[in-house]
Amino acid sequence: MAVRFEVLDDDGEPRTGSSLVLDGQRILIGRGASSDVRLPEVSVSMRHASIEVTGNRVVVRDERSTNGTFVGAVAVRPVAPHSLEKTSVLRVGRVRMRVTVGTFAPEPEPAIAARQLASRLVAESLELSHIDATPTLTCTGGDDKGASLRLEEDGRAYRLGRDADADLVLTDTDVSRDQTQVTRRGGVVLLRDLNSKNGTLLGEVELSSKRDVIWKLGTLLTLGHNIFELDDPLGKTLASIEAEPDAILSPEPESVGPPSGDAAPPVGAEGKNTTEASRDARARKTARNGAGTDATTKAELAILVTSLVVLALSAMGLMLVLRR
């Protein structure tokens, strides 16, 4: 059984390219790079929530996040399992997702798919801000120092090597005619060796010709004597978002809504939910105020009666004096 995640827009519709299908027994949702569903939004905690699949039962757990996890309008208690329907709307921080359980084909490369989802969401924000997010690789050392290549086309496989038809032609004799393939796909830059003579190094790892590897920000690419660096605005923005502390959202009315399923509103000291507790507190306050008003009225009445009695006695004394 697989789980499909779709990030929703303000109208409740799936955002373009935001679908992700995973089939693990435990799926982590969060802002961190280790998350299976990676959401670059500061209101989402690094480890926000998790989905667990056991047989035909699927549950969500809040991982003690800063802003809580909601299924529809119901708050999920921290760590406690909350059952999901076949299709549920999940909210983590400001992000709403439609979660569907079914027999879907899972992502063949989950880590790449998670990074692509995060990159697409960041790319939308950069595009709205009119920021150029085109990644560029530049040779910063070696025989071809200064050579650079902009990865303009998404999905295109760019070739690096000494071949005259290569997208970036290199002169280093230790570089093969077809040395390395670079592909920009869904906001992620991928590398693959092309069965080169001397191999391709990413950091200290020698690349394979059978699979793609993500070129992470700050990692150097070595081709022969040439050293390449990647300028990736998407990667920089994503890293910046992950480095931010959690943004604390103002509580919404729905966060203390009526209990449903495995979730319930916060419980007070007397075992009542916050709505009942507040109502009882107001009633007690009103009763105290009422009692205080009655006491004040009785005291004022006693003083008035005493004053009248004293005044009457004084008048009778005055009359006796005058008769004499």
Tab-separated table of C-alpha atoms in Angstrom:
chain	number	residue	atom	x	y	z
A	1	MET	CA	0.000	0.000	0.000
A	2	ALA	CA	1.373	3.419	-0.997
A	3	VAL	CA	0.594	6.952	0.159
A	4	ARG	CA	0.243	9.873	-2.251
A	5	PHE	CA	0.925	13.407	-1.012
A	6	GLU	CA	-0.340	16.465	-2.898
A	7	VAL	CA	0.456	19.995	-1.718
A	8	LEU	CA	-2.650	22.173	-2.084
A	9	ASP	CA	-2.968	25.798	-3.134
A	10	ASP	CA	-5.182	28.445	-1.496
A	11	ASP	CA	-8.205	27.105	-3.390
A	12	GLY	CA	-7.657	23.566	-2.144
A	13	GLU	CA	-6.392	22.298	-5.513
A	14	PRO	CA	-3.117	20.369	-6.012
A	15	ARG	CA	-0.199	22.594	-6.959
A	16	THR	CA	1.588	21.754	-10.211
A	17	GLY	CA	4.333	19.183	-9.767
A	18	SER	CA	3.612	18.762	-6.048
A	19	SER	CA	2.621	15.092	-6.069
A	20	LEU	CA	4.784	12.542	-4.281
A	21	VAL	CA	4.091	8.804	-3.847
A	22	LEU	CA	5.897	6.829	-1.137
A	23	ASP	CA	5.461	3.304	0.171
A	24	GLY	CA	7.590	3.098	3.319
A	25	GLN	CA	6.209	1.801	6.625
A	26	ARG	CA	7.117	5.137	8.246
A	27	ILE	CA	7.132	8.369	6.238
A	28	LEU	CA	8.583	11.500	7.856
A	29	ILE	CA	7.150	14.931	7.009
A	30	GLY	CA	9.207	18.016	7.815
A	31	ARG	CA	11.446	20.875	6.755
A	32	GLY	CA	14.716	19.005	7.257
A	33	ALA	CA	16.790	17.450	4.484
A	34	SER	CA	16.251	13.982	6.000
A	35	SER	CA	12.460	14.224	5.601
A	36	ASP	CA	10.710	11.915	3.137
A	37	VAL	CA	8.191	14.683	2.387
A	38	ARG	CA	10.322	17.826	2.445
A	39	LEU	CA	8.409	21.097	2.867
A	40	PRO	CA	10.469	24.344	2.693
A	41	GLU	CA	8.241	26.476	4.936
A	42	VAL	CA	9.425	28.004	8.241
A	43	SER	CA	6.151	27.173	10.012
A	44	VAL	CA	6.913	23.473	9.414
A	45	SER	CA	9.238	21.917	12.013
A	46	MET	CA	12.351	20.006	10.955
A	47	ARG	CA	10.608	16.799	12.080
A	48	HIS	CA	6.940	17.743	12.035
A	49	ALA	CA	4.794	14.629	11.599
A	50	SER	CA	4.996	11.027	10.471
A	51	ILE	CA	2.739	8.632	8.594
A	52	GLU	CA	2.772	4.964	9.594
A	53	VAL	CA	1.384	2.150	7.463
A	54	THR	CA	0.536	-1.126	9.206
A	55	GLY	CA	-1.461	-3.564	7.111
A	56	ASN	CA	-4.636	-1.739	6.083
A	57	ARG	CA	-4.322	0.885	8.831
A	58	VAL	CA	-2.687	4.252	8.206
A	59	VAL	CA	-2.091	6.709	11.057
A	60	VAL	CA	-0.467	10.107	11.441
A	61	ARG	CA	1.527	11.207	14.492
A	62	ASP	CA	2.563	14.724	15.421
A	63	GLU	CA	6.294	14.646	16.238
A	64	ARG	CA	5.976	17.355	18.943
A	65	SER	CA	6.025	20.050	16.284
A	66	THR	CA	5.937	23.766	17.077
A	67	ASN	CA	2.636	24.507	15.318
A	68	GLY	CA	0.879	21.155	15.538
A	69	THR	CA	-0.591	18.746	13.022
A	70	PHE	CA	-4.227	18.839	11.934
A	71	VAL	CA	-6.436	16.359	10.104
A	72	GLY	CA	-9.167	18.531	8.664
A	73	ALA	CA	-10.070	20.819	11.586
A	74	VAL	CA	-8.979	18.361	14.279
A	75	ALA	CA	-5.713	18.750	16.167
A	76	VAL	CA	-3.608	15.599	16.463
A	77	ARG	CA	-2.281	15.001	19.955
A	78	PRO	CA	1.537	14.907	20.113
A	79	VAL	CA	2.937	11.403	19.483
A	80	ALA	CA	-0.528	9.786	19.738
A	81	PRO	CA	-1.679	7.932	16.572
A	82	HIS	CA	-4.581	9.431	14.635
A	83	SER	CA	-6.265	7.240	12.028
A	84	LEU	CA	-6.535	8.529	8.461
A	85	GLU	CA	-9.299	7.867	5.963
A	86	LYS	CA	-8.568	6.739	2.419
A	87	THR	CA	-8.344	10.439	1.563
A	88	SER	CA	-7.606	13.070	4.220
A	89	VAL	CA	-6.520	16.717	4.254
A	90	LEU	CA	-3.506	17.225	6.476
A	91	ARG	CA	-2.164	20.572	7.700
A	92	VAL	CA	1.380	21.024	8.961
A	93	GLY	CA	2.283	24.624	9.713
A	94	ARG	CA	0.876	26.712	6.860
A	95	VAL	CA	1.046	23.832	4.382
A	96	ARG	CA	-2.055	21.811	3.504
A	97	MET	CA	-1.738	18.446	1.805
A	98	ARG	CA	-4.154	15.892	0.472
A	99	VAL	CA	-3.081	12.440	1.625
A	100	THR	CA	-4.489	9.466	-0.290
A	101	VAL	CA	-3.902	5.803	0.485
A	102	GLY	CA	-4.017	3.356	-2.418
A	103	THR	CA	-2.187	1.117	-4.863
A	104	PHE	CA	-0.015	3.760	-6.526
A	105	ALA	CA	3.381	3.278	-8.165
A	106	PRO	CA	5.944	4.670	-5.675
A	107	GLU	CA	8.820	6.973	-6.592
A	108	PRO	CA	11.795	4.931	-7.891
A	109	GLU	CA	14.244	7.338	-6.195
A	110	PRO	CA	12.523	8.728	-3.062
A	111	ALA	CA	15.434	10.953	-1.933
A	112	ILE	CA	15.636	12.691	-5.318
A	113	ALA	CA	11.841	13.011	-5.459
A	114	ALA	CA	11.767	14.637	-1.980
A	115	ARG	CA	14.428	17.158	-3.021
A	116	GLN	CA	12.584	17.868	-6.262
A	117	LEU	CA	9.347	18.597	-4.391
A	118	ALA	CA	11.117	21.052	-2.087
A	119	SER	CA	12.909	22.690	-5.025
A	120	ARG	CA	9.690	23.153	-7.015
A	121	LEU	CA	8.031	24.901	-4.078
A	122	VAL	CA	11.041	27.200	-3.626
A	123	ALA	CA	11.200	27.850	-7.391
A	124	GLU	CA	7.621	29.148	-7.337
A	125	SER	CA	8.548	31.690	-4.666
A	126	LEU	CA	11.679	32.820	-6.524
A	127	GLU	CA	9.725	33.166	-9.743
A	128	LEU	CA	7.143	35.380	-8.029
A	129	SER	CA	10.049	37.525	-6.758
A	130	HIS	CA	11.539	37.657	-10.297
A	131	ILE	CA	14.772	36.010	-9.134
A	132	ASP	CA	16.781	34.033	-11.708
A	133	ALA	CA	17.031	30.479	-10.355
A	134	THR	CA	19.075	29.021	-13.225
A	135	PRO	CA	21.926	26.863	-11.843
A	136	THR	CA	25.396	27.489	-13.285
A	137	LEU	CA	28.530	25.376	-13.030
A	138	THR	CA	31.907	27.124	-13.249
A	139	CYS	CA	35.468	25.822	-13.476
A	140	THR	CA	37.337	27.518	-10.614
A	141	GLY	CA	40.659	25.697	-11.009
A	142	GLY	CA	42.592	23.686	-13.596
A	143	ASP	CA	43.337	23.892	-17.316
A	144	ASP	CA	39.857	25.175	-18.141
A	145	LYS	CA	39.532	27.722	-15.343
A	146	GLY	CA	36.784	30.242	-16.091
A	147	ALA	CA	34.698	27.940	-18.296
A	148	SER	CA	31.040	27.873	-17.283
A	149	LEU	CA	27.702	26.409	-18.314
A	150	ARG	CA	24.165	27.566	-17.463
A	151	LEU	CA	21.625	24.749	-17.163
A	152	GLU	CA	18.772	26.573	-18.850
A	153	GLU	CA	16.584	23.636	-19.893
A	154	ASP	CA	14.852	21.431	-17.358
A	155	GLY	CA	15.214	17.735	-18.169
A	156	ARG	CA	18.002	18.170	-20.685
A	157	ALA	CA	21.168	16.089	-20.272
A	158	TYR	CA	24.211	18.362	-20.799
A	159	ARG	CA	27.514	16.703	-21.762
A	160	LEU	CA	30.945	17.788	-20.518
A	161	GLY	CA	34.136	16.597	-22.232
A	162	ARG	CA	36.713	17.153	-24.968
A	163	ASP	CA	34.326	16.263	-27.795
A	164	ALA	CA	33.680	19.233	-30.089
A	165	ASP	CA	29.927	18.636	-29.814
A	166	ALA	CA	29.907	18.656	-26.005
A	167	ASP	CA	27.783	21.311	-24.288
A	168	LEU	CA	30.885	22.403	-22.384
A	169	VAL	CA	34.072	21.675	-24.326
A	170	LEU	CA	37.129	21.125	-22.104
A	171	THR	CA	40.811	21.108	-23.078
A	172	ASP	CA	42.305	19.113	-20.197
A	173	THR	CA	43.881	15.998	-21.740
A	174	ASP	CA	42.973	13.918	-18.674
A	175	VAL	CA	39.300	14.498	-19.495
A	176	SER	CA	37.586	12.008	-21.822
A	177	ARG	CA	35.748	13.032	-24.983
A	178	ASP	CA	32.514	12.169	-23.169
A	179	GLN	CA	33.289	12.687	-19.498
A	180	THR	CA	30.240	13.654	-17.440
A	181	GLN	CA	26.518	14.211	-17.854
A	182	VAL	CA	24.765	17.030	-15.965
A	183	THR	CA	20.970	17.217	-15.810
A	184	ARG	CA	18.688	19.779	-14.241
A	185	ARG	CA	15.479	18.008	-13.282
A	186	GLY	CA	12.715	19.484	-11.156
A	187	GLY	CA	15.046	21.996	-9.507
A	188	VAL	CA	17.690	19.363	-8.745
A	189	VAL	CA	21.096	19.129	-10.459
A	190	LEU	CA	22.060	15.509	-11.179
A	191	LEU	CA	25.446	14.077	-12.230
A	192	ARG	CA	26.440	10.842	-13.928
A	193	ASP	CA	29.782	9.580	-15.254
A	194	LEU	CA	29.838	8.601	-18.968
A	195	ASN	CA	32.259	5.684	-18.656
A	196	SER	CA	35.157	8.127	-18.689
A	197	LYS	CA	38.798	7.008	-18.645
A	198	ASN	CA	39.790	8.664	-15.366
A	199	GLY	CA	36.395	8.842	-13.703
A	200	THR	CA	34.347	11.690	-12.217
A	201	LEU	CA	34.661	12.711	-8.571
A	202	LEU	CA	31.958	14.515	-6.608
A	203	GLY	CA	33.628	15.441	-3.364
A	204	GLU	CA	35.477	12.202	-2.569
A	205	VAL	CA	32.899	9.919	-4.204
A	206	GLU	CA	33.508	8.443	-7.645
A	207	LEU	CA	30.355	8.624	-9.727
A	208	SER	CA	28.761	5.663	-11.477
A	209	SER	CA	27.609	5.490	-15.076
A	210	LYS	CA	24.469	3.612	-14.004
A	211	ARG	CA	22.699	6.126	-11.792
A	212	ASP	CA	22.334	9.840	-11.129
A	213	VAL	CA	23.660	11.533	-7.998
A	214	ILE	CA	22.466	14.871	-6.621
A	215	TRP	CA	25.055	17.649	-6.795
A	216	LYS	CA	24.710	19.175	-3.337
A	217	LEU	CA	25.553	22.789	-2.647
A	218	GLY	CA	29.188	23.318	-1.637
A	219	THR	CA	30.455	19.984	-3.016
A	220	LEU	CA	33.274	20.227	-5.587
A	221	LEU	CA	33.241	18.344	-8.891
A	222	THR	CA	36.591	17.085	-10.223
A	223	LEU	CA	37.149	16.286	-13.918
A	224	GLY	CA	40.807	15.564	-14.661
A	225	HIS	CA	42.677	18.583	-13.256
A	226	ASN	CA	39.594	20.788	-13.395
A	227	ILE	CA	37.614	21.783	-10.296
A	228	PHE	CA	33.980	22.865	-10.743
A	229	GLU	CA	31.653	24.649	-8.354
A	230	LEU	CA	27.860	24.891	-8.601
A	231	ASP	CA	25.993	28.158	-8.178
A	232	ASP	CA	22.460	27.051	-7.335
A	233	PRO	CA	20.031	29.788	-6.196
A	234	LEU	CA	17.391	27.161	-5.390
A	235	GLY	CA	19.805	25.187	-3.240
A	236	LYS	CA	20.956	28.326	-1.416
A	237	THR	CA	17.376	29.387	-0.682
A	238	LEU	CA	16.455	25.901	0.481
A	239	ALA	CA	19.458	25.778	2.821
A	240	SER	CA	18.567	29.221	4.179
A	241	ILE	CA	14.987	28.143	4.920
A	242	GLU	CA	16.184	25.016	6.712
A	243	ALA	CA	18.544	27.091	8.872
A	244	GLU	CA	15.730	29.329	10.152
A	245	PRO	CA	14.082	28.677	13.539
A	246	ASP	CA	10.458	27.544	13.504
A	247	ALA	CA	7.989	30.400	12.945
A	248	ILE	CA	5.282	30.364	15.621
A	249	LEU	CA	1.778	30.759	14.207
A	250	SER	CA	-1.135	32.349	16.059
A	251	PRO	CA	-3.606	29.671	17.171
A	252	GLU	CA	-6.634	29.309	14.924
A	253	PRO	CA	-10.169	28.640	16.204
A	254	GLU	CA	-10.118	25.220	14.554
A	255	SER	CA	-7.204	24.131	16.727
A	256	VAL	CA	-9.593	23.760	19.691
A	257	GLY	CA	-12.514	22.398	17.698
A	258	PRO	CA	-14.757	19.548	18.821
A	259	PRO	CA	-13.020	16.193	19.308
A	260	SER	CA	-13.193	13.709	16.448
A	261	GLY	CA	-11.597	10.299	15.949
A	262	ASP	CA	-8.434	9.913	18.016
A	263	ALA	CA	-7.942	13.652	18.583
A	264	ALA	CA	-9.436	15.930	21.237
A	265	PRO	CA	-9.173	19.582	22.293
A	266	PRO	CA	-6.774	20.543	25.099
A	267	VAL	CA	-7.873	19.324	28.544
A	268	GLY	CA	-7.885	21.512	31.647
A	269	ALA	CA	-7.083	20.670	35.264
A	270	GLU	CA	-10.682	19.626	36.011
A	271	GLY	CA	-10.857	17.253	33.026
A	272	LYS	CA	-12.904	19.655	30.911
A	273	ASN	CA	-12.007	21.016	27.519
A	274	THR	CA	-10.886	24.636	27.256
A	275	THR	CA	-14.288	25.878	26.056
A	276	GLU	CA	-16.132	24.399	29.062
A	277	ALA	CA	-13.425	25.540	31.474
A	278	SER	CA	-13.646	29.117	30.201
A	279	ARG	CA	-17.441	29.096	30.506
A	280	ASP	CA	-17.265	27.813	34.108
A	281	ALA	CA	-14.636	30.418	34.995
A	282	ARG	CA	-16.833	33.227	33.672
A	283	ALA	CA	-19.802	31.879	35.645
A	284	ARG	CA	-17.767	31.763	38.876
A	285	LYS	CA	-16.538	35.305	38.276
A	286	THR	CA	-20.081	36.543	37.698
A	287	ALA	CA	-21.257	34.811	40.882
A	288	ARG	CA	-18.472	36.415	42.906
A	289	ASN	CA	-19.278	39.834	41.476
A	290	GLY	CA	-22.961	39.327	42.217
A	291	ALA	CA	-22.262	38.314	45.809
A	292	GLY	CA	-20.044	41.355	46.286
A	293	THR	CA	-22.785	43.670	44.982
A	294	ASP	CA	-25.382	42.228	47.416
A	295	ALA	CA	-23.023	42.650	50.361
A	296	THR	CA	-22.352	46.277	49.459
A	297	THR	CA	-26.094	47.057	49.177
A	298	LYS	CA	-26.875	45.605	52.649
A	299	ALA	CA	-24.081	47.606	54.291
A	300	GLU	CA	-25.283	50.854	52.755
A	301	LEU	CA	-28.872	50.158	53.967
A	302	ALA	CA	-27.701	49.553	57.549
A	303	ILE	CA	-25.782	52.840	57.612
A	304	LEU	CA	-28.853	54.698	56.326
A	305	VAL	CA	-31.155	53.202	59.002
A	306	THR	CA	-28.656	54.022	61.765
A	307	SER	CA	-28.395	57.601	60.557
A	308	LEU	CA	-32.172	58.031	60.586
A	309	VAL	CA	-32.403	56.642	64.128
A	310	VAL	CA	-29.694	59.028	65.361
A	311	LEU	CA	-31.419	61.935	63.645
A	312	ALA	CA	-34.783	61.034	65.243
A	313	LEU	CA	-33.257	60.793	68.751
A	314	SER	CA	-31.547	64.146	68.285
A	315	ALA	CA	-34.851	65.741	67.300
A	316	MET	CA	-36.633	64.316	70.384
A	317	GLY	CA	-33.836	65.602	72.644
A	318	LEU	CA	-34.146	69.060	71.139
A	319	MET	CA	-37.918	69.128	71.754
A	320	LEU	CA	-37.467	68.198	75.436
A	321	VAL	CA	-34.940	70.967	75.910
A	322	LEU	CA	-37.270	73.549	74.388
A	323	ARG	CA	-40.215	72.477	76.634
A	324	ARG	CA	-38.152	73.177	79.717
